[in-house]
PDB file of N, CA and C in Angstrom:
ATOM      1  N   MET A   1     -12.270 -26.084   5.061  1.00 86.00           N
ATOM      2  CA  MET A   1     -11.744 -26.239   3.684  1.00 86.00           C
ATOM      3  C   MET A   1     -11.234 -24.761   2.930  1.00 86.00           C
ATOM      4  N   GLU A   2     -10.084 -25.056   2.401  1.00 93.00           N
ATOM      5  CA  GLU A   2      -9.343 -23.755   1.360  1.00 93.00           C
ATOM      6  C   GLU A   2      -9.997 -23.471   0.297  1.00 93.00           C
ATOM      7  N   VAL A   3     -10.394 -22.382  -0.210  1.00 93.00           N
ATOM      8  CA  VAL A   3     -10.761 -21.766  -1.410  1.00 93.00           C
ATOM      9  C   VAL A   3     -10.270 -20.823  -2.082  1.00 93.00           C
ATOM     10  N   SER A   4      -9.817 -20.486  -3.355  1.00 95.00           N
ATOM     11  CA  SER A   4      -9.507 -18.987  -3.602  1.00 95.00           C
ATOM     12  C   SER A   4     -10.512 -18.336  -4.337  1.00 95.00           C
ATOM     13  N   LEU A   5     -10.236 -16.707  -4.088  1.00 95.00           N
ATOM     14  CA  LEU A   5     -11.411 -15.737  -4.704  1.00 95.00           C
ATOM     15  C   LEU A   5     -10.440 -15.229  -5.346  1.00 95.00           C
ATOM     16  N   THR A   6     -11.065 -14.820  -6.449  1.00 96.00           N
ATOM     17  CA  THR A   6     -10.177 -13.611  -7.411  1.00 96.00           C
ATOM     18  C   THR A   6     -11.296 -12.484  -7.342  1.00 96.00           C
ATOM     19  N   GLY A   7     -10.544 -11.194  -7.278  1.00 97.00           N
ATOM     20  CA  GLY A   7     -11.560 -10.309  -7.447  1.00 97.00           C
ATOM     21  C   GLY A   7     -10.744  -8.630  -7.291  1.00 97.00           C
ATOM     22  N   THR A   8     -11.438  -7.844  -6.829  1.00 97.00           N
ATOM     23  CA  THR A   8     -11.070  -6.747  -6.383  1.00 97.00           C
ATOM     24  C   THR A   8     -11.392  -6.371  -4.675  1.00 97.00           C
ATOM     25  N   VAL A   9     -10.804  -5.685  -4.109  1.00 97.00           N
ATOM     26  CA  VAL A   9     -10.997  -5.319  -2.748  1.00 97.00           C
ATOM     27  C   VAL A   9     -12.107  -4.354  -2.408  1.00 97.00           C
ATOM     28  N   ASP A  10     -13.259  -4.168  -2.038  1.00 93.00           N
ATOM     29  CA  ASP A  10     -14.333  -3.445  -2.230  1.00 93.00           C
ATOM     30  C   ASP A  10     -14.863  -3.107  -1.087  1.00 93.00           C
ATOM     31  N   GLY A  11     -13.725  -2.961  -0.223  1.00 91.00           N
ATOM     32  CA  GLY A  11     -13.819  -2.298   1.257  1.00 91.00           C
ATOM     33  C   GLY A  11     -13.285  -3.033   2.190  1.00 91.00           C
ATOM     34  N   ILE A  12     -12.497  -1.864   3.187  1.00 94.00           N
ATOM     35  CA  ILE A  12     -12.014  -2.645   4.354  1.00 94.00           C
ATOM     36  C   ILE A  12     -12.314  -2.294   5.574  1.00 94.00           C
ATOM     37  N   ASP A  13     -12.767  -3.082   6.832  1.00 93.00           N
ATOM     38  CA  ASP A  13     -13.436  -2.310   7.903  1.00 93.00           C
ATOM     39  C   ASP A  13     -12.282  -2.788   9.206  1.00 93.00           C
ATOM     40  N   VAL A  14     -11.983  -2.204   9.828  1.00 90.00           N
ATOM     41  CA  VAL A  14     -11.077  -2.366  11.134  1.00 90.00           C
ATOM     42  C   VAL A  14     -11.630  -2.151  12.106  1.00 90.00           C
ATOM     43  N   HIS A  15     -11.637  -3.152  13.351  1.00 85.00           N
ATOM     44  CA  HIS A  15     -12.187  -3.333  14.505  1.00 85.00           C
ATOM     45  C   HIS A  15     -11.500  -3.288  15.432  1.00 85.00           C
ATOM     46  N   ALA A  16     -11.502  -2.804  16.730  1.00 79.00           N
ATOM     47  CA  ALA A  16     -11.055  -2.939  17.731  1.00 79.00           C
ATOM     48  C   ALA A  16     -11.887  -3.019  18.962  1.00 79.00           C
ATOM     49  N   LEU A  17     -12.400  -4.299  18.911  1.00 73.00           N
ATOM     50  CA  LEU A  17     -13.881  -4.889  19.306  1.00 73.00           C
ATOM     51  C   LEU A  17     -13.388  -4.732  20.869  1.00 73.00           C
ATOM     52  N   VAL A  18     -12.085  -5.135  21.774  1.00 75.00           N
ATOM     53  CA  VAL A  18     -12.064  -5.036  22.960  1.00 75.00           C
ATOM     54  C   VAL A  18     -10.770  -4.411  23.111  1.00 75.00           C
ATOM     55  N   SER A  19     -10.425  -3.660  24.198  1.00 75.00           N
ATOM     56  CA  SER A  19      -9.151  -3.102  24.328  1.00 75.00           C
ATOM     57  C   SER A  19      -8.115  -4.096  24.873  1.00 75.00           C
ATOM     58  N   GLY A  20      -7.085  -3.949  24.116  1.00 76.00           N
ATOM     59  CA  GLY A  20      -5.854  -5.104  24.625  1.00 76.00           C
ATOM     60  C   GLY A  20      -6.180  -6.499  23.603  1.00 76.00           C
ATOM     61  N   GLN A  21      -7.521  -6.667  22.941  1.00 74.00           N
ATOM     62  CA  GLN A  21      -7.456  -7.754  22.035  1.00 74.00           C
ATOM     63  C   GLN A  21      -6.799  -7.575  20.729  1.00 74.00           C
ATOM     64  N   PRO A  22      -6.661  -8.530  19.945  1.00 74.00           N
ATOM     65  CA  PRO A  22      -6.184  -8.346  18.460  1.00 74.00           C
ATOM     66  C   PRO A  22      -7.627  -7.655  17.751  1.00 74.00           C
ATOM     67  N   VAL A  23      -7.030  -7.016  16.822  1.00 77.00           N
ATOM     68  CA  VAL A  23      -7.839  -5.874  16.211  1.00 77.00           C
ATOM     69  C   VAL A  23      -8.206  -7.250  14.810  1.00 77.00           C
ATOM     70  N   HIS A  24      -9.386  -6.966  14.481  1.00 83.00           N
ATOM     71  CA  HIS A  24      -9.969  -7.887  13.569  1.00 83.00           C
ATOM     72  C   HIS A  24     -10.300  -6.955  12.342  1.00 83.00           C
ATOM     73  N   CYS A  25     -10.050  -7.377  11.022  1.00 93.00           N
ATOM     74  CA  CYS A  25     -10.106  -6.709   9.705  1.00 93.00           C
ATOM     75  C   CYS A  25     -11.268  -7.394   8.932  1.00 93.00           C
ATOM     76  N   PHE A  26     -11.891  -6.755   8.462  1.00 95.00           N
ATOM     77  CA  PHE A  26     -12.871  -7.190   7.582  1.00 95.00           C
ATOM     78  C   PHE A  26     -12.749  -6.906   5.767  1.00 95.00           C
ATOM     79  N   ALA A  27     -12.541  -7.402   5.085  1.00 97.00           N
ATOM     80  CA  ALA A  27     -12.695  -6.806   3.771  1.00 97.00           C
ATOM     81  C   ALA A  27     -13.906  -7.511   2.985  1.00 97.00           C
ATOM     82  N   VAL A  28     -14.078  -7.141   1.674  1.00 97.00           N
ATOM     83  CA  VAL A  28     -14.805  -7.548   0.892  1.00 97.00           C
ATOM     84  C   VAL A  28     -14.212  -7.607  -0.538  1.00 97.00           C
ATOM     85  N   ILE A  29     -14.457  -8.846  -0.932  1.00 97.00           N
ATOM     86  CA  ILE A  29     -13.547  -9.167  -2.543  1.00 97.00           C
ATOM     87  C   ILE A  29     -14.925  -9.455  -3.123  1.00 97.00           C
ATOM     88  N   ASN A  30     -14.895  -8.653  -4.241  1.00 96.00           N
ATOM     89  CA  ASN A  30     -16.006  -8.511  -5.554  1.00 96.00           C
ATOM     90  C   ASN A  30     -15.086  -9.236  -6.820  1.00 96.00           C
ATOM     91  N   GLY A  31     -15.764 -10.358  -6.939  1.00 93.00           N
ATOM     92  CA  GLY A  31     -15.645 -10.735  -8.182  1.00 93.00           C
ATOM     93  C   GLY A  31     -16.370 -10.999  -9.200  1.00 93.00           C
ATOM     94  N   PRO A  32     -16.154 -11.170 -10.355  1.00 90.00           N
ATOM     95  CA  PRO A  32     -16.951 -10.857 -11.594  1.00 90.00           C
ATOM     96  C   PRO A  32     -17.778 -12.184 -11.510  1.00 90.00           C
ATOM     97  N   GLY A  33     -19.082 -12.048 -11.510  1.00 91.00           N
ATOM     98  CA  GLY A  33     -20.151 -13.415 -11.792  1.00 91.00           C
ATOM     99  C   GLY A  33     -20.555 -14.088 -10.481  1.00 91.00           C
ATOM    100  N   ARG A  34     -20.285 -13.236  -9.109  1.00 91.00           N
ATOM    101  CA  ARG A  34     -20.894 -13.828  -8.174  1.00 91.00           C
ATOM    102  C   ARG A  34     -20.780 -12.509  -7.159  1.00 91.00           C
ATOM    103  N   ASP A  35     -21.691 -13.112  -6.111  1.00 95.00           N
ATOM    104  CA  ASP A  35     -21.810 -12.160  -5.187  1.00 95.00           C
ATOM    105  C   ASP A  35     -20.426 -11.834  -4.225  1.00 95.00           C
ATOM    106  N   PRO A  36     -20.341 -10.180  -3.816  1.00 96.00           N
ATOM    107  CA  PRO A  36     -19.258 -10.183  -3.026  1.00 96.00           C
ATOM    108  C   PRO A  36     -18.945 -10.977  -1.350  1.00 96.00           C
ATOM    109  N   VAL A  37     -17.859 -11.397  -1.173  1.00 95.00           N
ATOM    110  CA  VAL A  37     -17.794 -12.093  -0.159  1.00 95.00           C
ATOM    111  C   VAL A  37     -17.053 -11.379   1.032  1.00 95.00           C
ATOM    112  N   GLN A  38     -17.472 -11.523   2.232  1.00 95.00           N
ATOM    113  CA  GLN A  38     -16.830 -10.628   3.361  1.00 95.00           C
ATOM    114  C   GLN A  38     -15.831 -11.637   3.879  1.00 95.00           C
ATOM    115  N   ILE A  39     -14.387 -11.219   3.799  1.00 96.00           N
ATOM    116  CA  ILE A  39     -13.555 -12.384   4.649  1.00 96.00           C
ATOM    117  C   ILE A  39     -13.245 -11.468   6.069  1.00 96.00           C
ATOM    118  N   VAL A  40     -12.543 -12.544   6.864  1.00 95.00           N
ATOM    119  CA  VAL A  40     -11.766 -11.612   8.117  1.00 95.00           C
ATOM    120  C   VAL A  40     -10.238 -11.767   7.960  1.00 95.00           C
ATOM    121  N   VAL A  41      -9.694 -10.909   8.434  1.00 95.00           N
ATOM    122  CA  VAL A  41      -8.032 -10.885   8.293  1.00 95.00           C
ATOM    123  C   VAL A  41      -7.877 -10.923   9.481  1.00 95.00           C
ATOM    124  N   TYR A  42      -6.701 -11.631  10.070  1.00 91.00           N
ATOM    125  CA  TYR A  42      -6.237 -12.032  11.460  1.00 91.00           C
ATOM    126  C   TYR A  42      -4.574 -11.382  11.242  1.00 91.00           C
ATOM    127  N   GLU A  43      -4.200 -11.678  10.452  1.00 92.00           N
ATOM    128  CA  GLU A  43      -2.484 -11.394  10.025  1.00 92.00           C
ATOM    129  C   GLU A  43      -2.432 -10.012   9.622  1.00 92.00           C
ATOM    130  N   PRO A  44      -1.624  -9.321  10.125  1.00 91.00           N
ATOM    131  CA  PRO A  44      -1.629  -7.867   9.846  1.00 91.00           C
ATOM    132  C   PRO A  44      -0.978  -7.375   8.149  1.00 91.00           C
ATOM    133  N   ARG A  45      -0.139  -8.545   8.112  1.00 94.00           N
ATOM    134  CA  ARG A  45       0.777  -8.488   6.665  1.00 94.00           C
ATOM    135  C   ARG A  45      -0.242  -8.816   5.703  1.00 94.00           C
ATOM    136  N   LEU A  46      -1.426  -9.502   5.971  1.00 96.00           N
ATOM    137  CA  LEU A  46      -2.456  -9.653   4.966  1.00 96.00           C
ATOM    138  C   LEU A  46      -2.973  -8.516   4.692  1.00 96.00           C
ATOM    139  N   GLN A  47      -3.274  -7.761   5.609  1.00 95.00           N
ATOM    140  CA  GLN A  47      -4.531  -6.723   5.772  1.00 95.00           C
ATOM    141  C   GLN A  47      -3.750  -5.779   4.939  1.00 95.00           C
ATOM    142  N   THR A  48      -2.146  -5.684   5.067  1.00 95.00           N
ATOM    143  CA  THR A  48      -1.831  -4.359   4.902  1.00 95.00           C
ATOM    144  C   THR A  48      -1.671  -4.939   2.992  1.00 95.00           C
ATOM    145  N   ALA A  49      -1.584  -6.441   2.741  1.00 96.00           N
ATOM    146  CA  ALA A  49      -1.720  -6.579   1.011  1.00 96.00           C
ATOM    147  C   ALA A  49      -2.907  -5.885   0.355  1.00 96.00           C
ATOM    148  N   LEU A  50      -4.138  -6.473   1.224  1.00 97.00           N
ATOM    149  CA  LEU A  50      -5.570  -6.021   0.715  1.00 97.00           C
ATOM    150  C   LEU A  50      -5.560  -4.372   0.796  1.00 97.00           C
ATOM    151  N   GLU A  51      -4.761  -3.780   1.913  1.00 95.00           N
ATOM    152  CA  GLU A  51      -5.234  -2.031   1.670  1.00 95.00           C
ATOM    153  C   GLU A  51      -4.514  -1.551   0.316  1.00 95.00           C
ATOM    154  N   LEU A  52      -3.242  -2.341   0.279  1.00 96.00           N
ATOM    155  CA  LEU A  52      -2.406  -1.985  -1.128  1.00 96.00           C
ATOM    156  C   LEU A  52      -3.205  -2.159  -2.350  1.00 96.00           C
ATOM    157  N   ALA A  53      -3.749  -3.205  -2.577  1.00 96.00           N
ATOM    158  CA  ALA A  53      -4.211  -3.640  -3.767  1.00 96.00           C
ATOM    159  C   ALA A  53      -5.908  -2.815  -3.841  1.00 96.00           C
ATOM    160  N   SER A  54      -6.427  -2.485  -2.859  1.00 95.00           N
ATOM    161  CA  SER A  54      -7.634  -1.707  -2.856  1.00 95.00           C
ATOM    162  C   SER A  54      -6.887  -0.260  -3.187  1.00 95.00           C
ATOM    163  N   ALA A  55      -5.914   0.428  -2.801  1.00 95.00           N
ATOM    164  CA  ALA A  55      -5.387   1.521  -2.951  1.00 95.00           C
ATOM    165  C   ALA A  55      -5.174   2.169  -4.728  1.00 95.00           C
ATOM    166  N   LYS A  56      -4.354   0.664  -5.104  1.00 94.00           N
ATOM    167  CA  LYS A  56      -4.158   0.619  -6.460  1.00 94.00           C
ATOM    168  C   LYS A  56      -5.249  -0.077  -7.216  1.00 94.00           C
ATOM    169  N   ASN A  57      -6.167  -0.367  -7.017  1.00 93.00           N
ATOM    170  CA  ASN A  57      -7.366  -0.758  -7.530  1.00 93.00           C
ATOM    171  C   ASN A  57      -7.075  -2.045  -8.386  1.00 93.00           C
ATOM    172  N   CYS A  58      -6.259  -3.028  -7.912  1.00 95.00           N
ATOM    173  CA  CYS A  58      -5.840  -3.892  -8.599  1.00 95.00           C
ATOM    174  C   CYS A  58      -6.737  -5.368  -8.115  1.00 95.00           C
ATOM    175  N   GLU A  59      -6.529  -6.492  -9.069  1.00 96.00           N
ATOM    176  CA  GLU A  59      -7.200  -7.405  -8.589  1.00 96.00           C
ATOM    177  C   GLU A  59      -6.259  -8.494  -7.928  1.00 96.00           C
ATOM    178  N   VAL A  60      -6.928  -9.213  -6.697  1.00 97.00           N
ATOM    179  CA  VAL A  60      -5.997 -10.023  -5.973  1.00 97.00           C
ATOM    180  C   VAL A  60      -6.866 -11.707  -5.959  1.00 97.00           C
ATOM    181  N   GLU A  61      -5.826 -12.746  -5.943  1.00 97.00           N
ATOM    182  CA  GLU A  61      -6.476 -13.551  -5.106  1.00 97.00           C
ATOM    183  C   GLU A  61      -6.174 -14.156  -4.196  1.00 97.00           C
ATOM    184  N   VAL A  62      -7.141 -14.312  -3.497  1.00 97.00           N
ATOM    185  CA  VAL A  62      -7.049 -14.175  -1.866  1.00 97.00           C
ATOM    186  C   VAL A  62      -7.508 -16.163  -1.720  1.00 97.00           C
ATOM    187  N   THR A  63      -7.001 -16.714  -1.057  1.00 97.00           N
ATOM    188  CA  THR A  63      -7.105 -17.941  -0.631  1.00 97.00           C
ATOM    189  C   THR A  63      -7.576 -18.051   0.912  1.00 97.00           C
ATOM    190  N   VAL A  64      -8.686 -18.450   0.954  1.00 97.00           N
ATOM    191  CA  VAL A  64      -9.432 -18.512   2.416  1.00 97.00           C
ATOM    192  C   VAL A  64      -9.796 -19.950   3.019  1.00 97.00           C
ATOM    193  N   SER A  65      -9.682 -19.827   4.320  1.00 96.00           N
ATOM    194  CA  SER A  65     -10.110 -21.121   4.841  1.00 96.00           C
ATOM    195  C   SER A  65     -11.838 -21.022   5.495  1.00 96.00           C
ATOM    196  N   GLU A  66     -13.018 -22.067   4.965  1.00 91.00           N
ATOM    197  CA  GLU A  66     -13.848 -21.826   5.362  1.00 91.00           C
ATOM    198  C   GLU A  66     -14.477 -22.642   6.525  1.00 91.00           C
ATOM    199  N   ASP A  67     -15.121 -22.341   7.779  1.00 87.00           N
ATOM    200  CA  ASP A  67     -15.126 -23.486   8.556  1.00 87.00           C
ATOM    201  C   ASP A  67     -16.871 -23.285   8.938  1.00 87.00           C
ATOM    202  N   GLY A  68     -17.666 -22.776   8.202  1.00 85.00           N
ATOM    203  CA  GLY A  68     -19.331 -22.513   8.210  1.00 85.00           C
ATOM    204  C   GLY A  68     -19.418 -21.477   8.958  1.00 85.00           C
ATOM    205  N   THR A  69     -18.669 -20.764   9.511  1.00 90.00           N
ATOM    206  CA  THR A  69     -19.138 -19.306  10.536  1.00 90.00           C
ATOM    207  C   THR A  69     -18.529 -18.357   9.747  1.00 90.00           C
ATOM    208  N   GLN A  70     -17.005 -18.614   9.160  1.00 91.00           N
ATOM    209  CA  GLN A  70     -16.282 -17.376   8.769  1.00 91.00           C
ATOM    210  C   GLN A  70     -15.473 -17.664   7.939  1.00 91.00           C
ATOM    211  N   THR A  71     -15.254 -16.669   6.858  1.00 94.00           N
ATOM    212  CA  THR A  71     -14.267 -16.987   5.453  1.00 94.00           C
ATOM    213  C   THR A  71     -12.992 -16.526   6.255  1.00 94.00           C
ATOM    214  N   VAL A  72     -11.647 -17.031   6.361  1.00 95.00           N
ATOM    215  CA  VAL A  72     -10.481 -16.165   7.049  1.00 95.00           C
ATOM    216  C   VAL A  72      -9.247 -16.583   5.615  1.00 95.00           C
ATOM    217  N   ALA A  73      -9.105 -15.122   6.036  1.00 96.00           N
ATOM    218  CA  ALA A  73      -7.781 -14.868   4.922  1.00 96.00           C
ATOM    219  C   ALA A  73      -6.718 -15.965   5.410  1.00 96.00           C
ATOM    220  N   THR A  74      -6.244 -16.435   4.445  1.00 96.00           N
ATOM    221  CA  THR A  74      -4.756 -17.549   4.851  1.00 96.00           C
ATOM    222  C   THR A  74      -3.641 -16.931   3.898  1.00 96.00           C
ATOM    223  N   ARG A  75      -4.158 -16.113   2.946  1.00 97.00           N
ATOM    224  CA  ARG A  75      -2.942 -15.717   1.546  1.00 97.00           C
ATOM    225  C   ARG A  75      -3.569 -14.752   0.877  1.00 97.00           C
ATOM    226  N   VAL A  76      -2.807 -13.760   0.529  1.00 97.00           N
ATOM    227  CA  VAL A  76      -3.214 -12.704  -0.422  1.00 97.00           C
ATOM    228  C   VAL A  76      -2.089 -12.629  -1.437  1.00 97.00           C
ATOM    229  N   ARG A  77      -2.418 -12.538  -2.969  1.00 97.00           N
ATOM    230  CA  ARG A  77      -1.681 -12.279  -3.843  1.00 97.00           C
ATOM    231  C   ARG A  77      -2.365 -11.317  -4.890  1.00 97.00           C
ATOM    232  N   LEU A  78      -1.317 -10.308  -5.020  1.00 97.00           N
ATOM    233  CA  LEU A  78      -1.784  -9.347  -6.107  1.00 97.00           C
ATOM    234  C   LEU A  78      -1.722  -9.544  -7.525  1.00 97.00           C
ATOM    235  N   LEU A  79      -2.792  -9.078  -8.103  1.00 95.00           N
ATOM    236  CA  LEU A  79      -2.576  -9.859  -9.570  1.00 95.00           C
ATOM    237  C   LEU A  79      -2.257  -8.511 -10.042  1.00 95.00           C
ATOM    238  N   ASP A  80      -1.016  -7.388 -10.165  1.00 81.00           N
ATOM    239  CA  ASP A  80      -0.558  -6.237 -10.709  1.00 81.00           C
ATOM    240  C   ASP A  80      -0.043  -6.130 -12.104  1.00 81.00           C
ATOM    241  N   ARG A  81       0.540  -7.424 -12.422  1.00 76.00           N
ATOM    242  CA  ARG A  81       1.351  -7.483 -13.753  1.00 76.00           C
ATOM    243  C   ARG A  81       0.642  -7.480 -14.747  1.00 76.00           C
TER     244      ARG A  81
END
């Protein structure tokens, strides 16, 4: 199921869990009126967008896919206008 989260990036954690395997990036999206949500980011370009939003301290709209075990980012939109 895909849902959209709006809020600020409240932390990014990057793990190189196993040498030679893809790096895992975790980010926390903190939105008004709800608990922070940890998301997993596999796409480096989405990670870069979240890092930029964190540095600029601007809101983002993140589309995520939820499968019951993890919440994976599929789209990031900076709301900096």
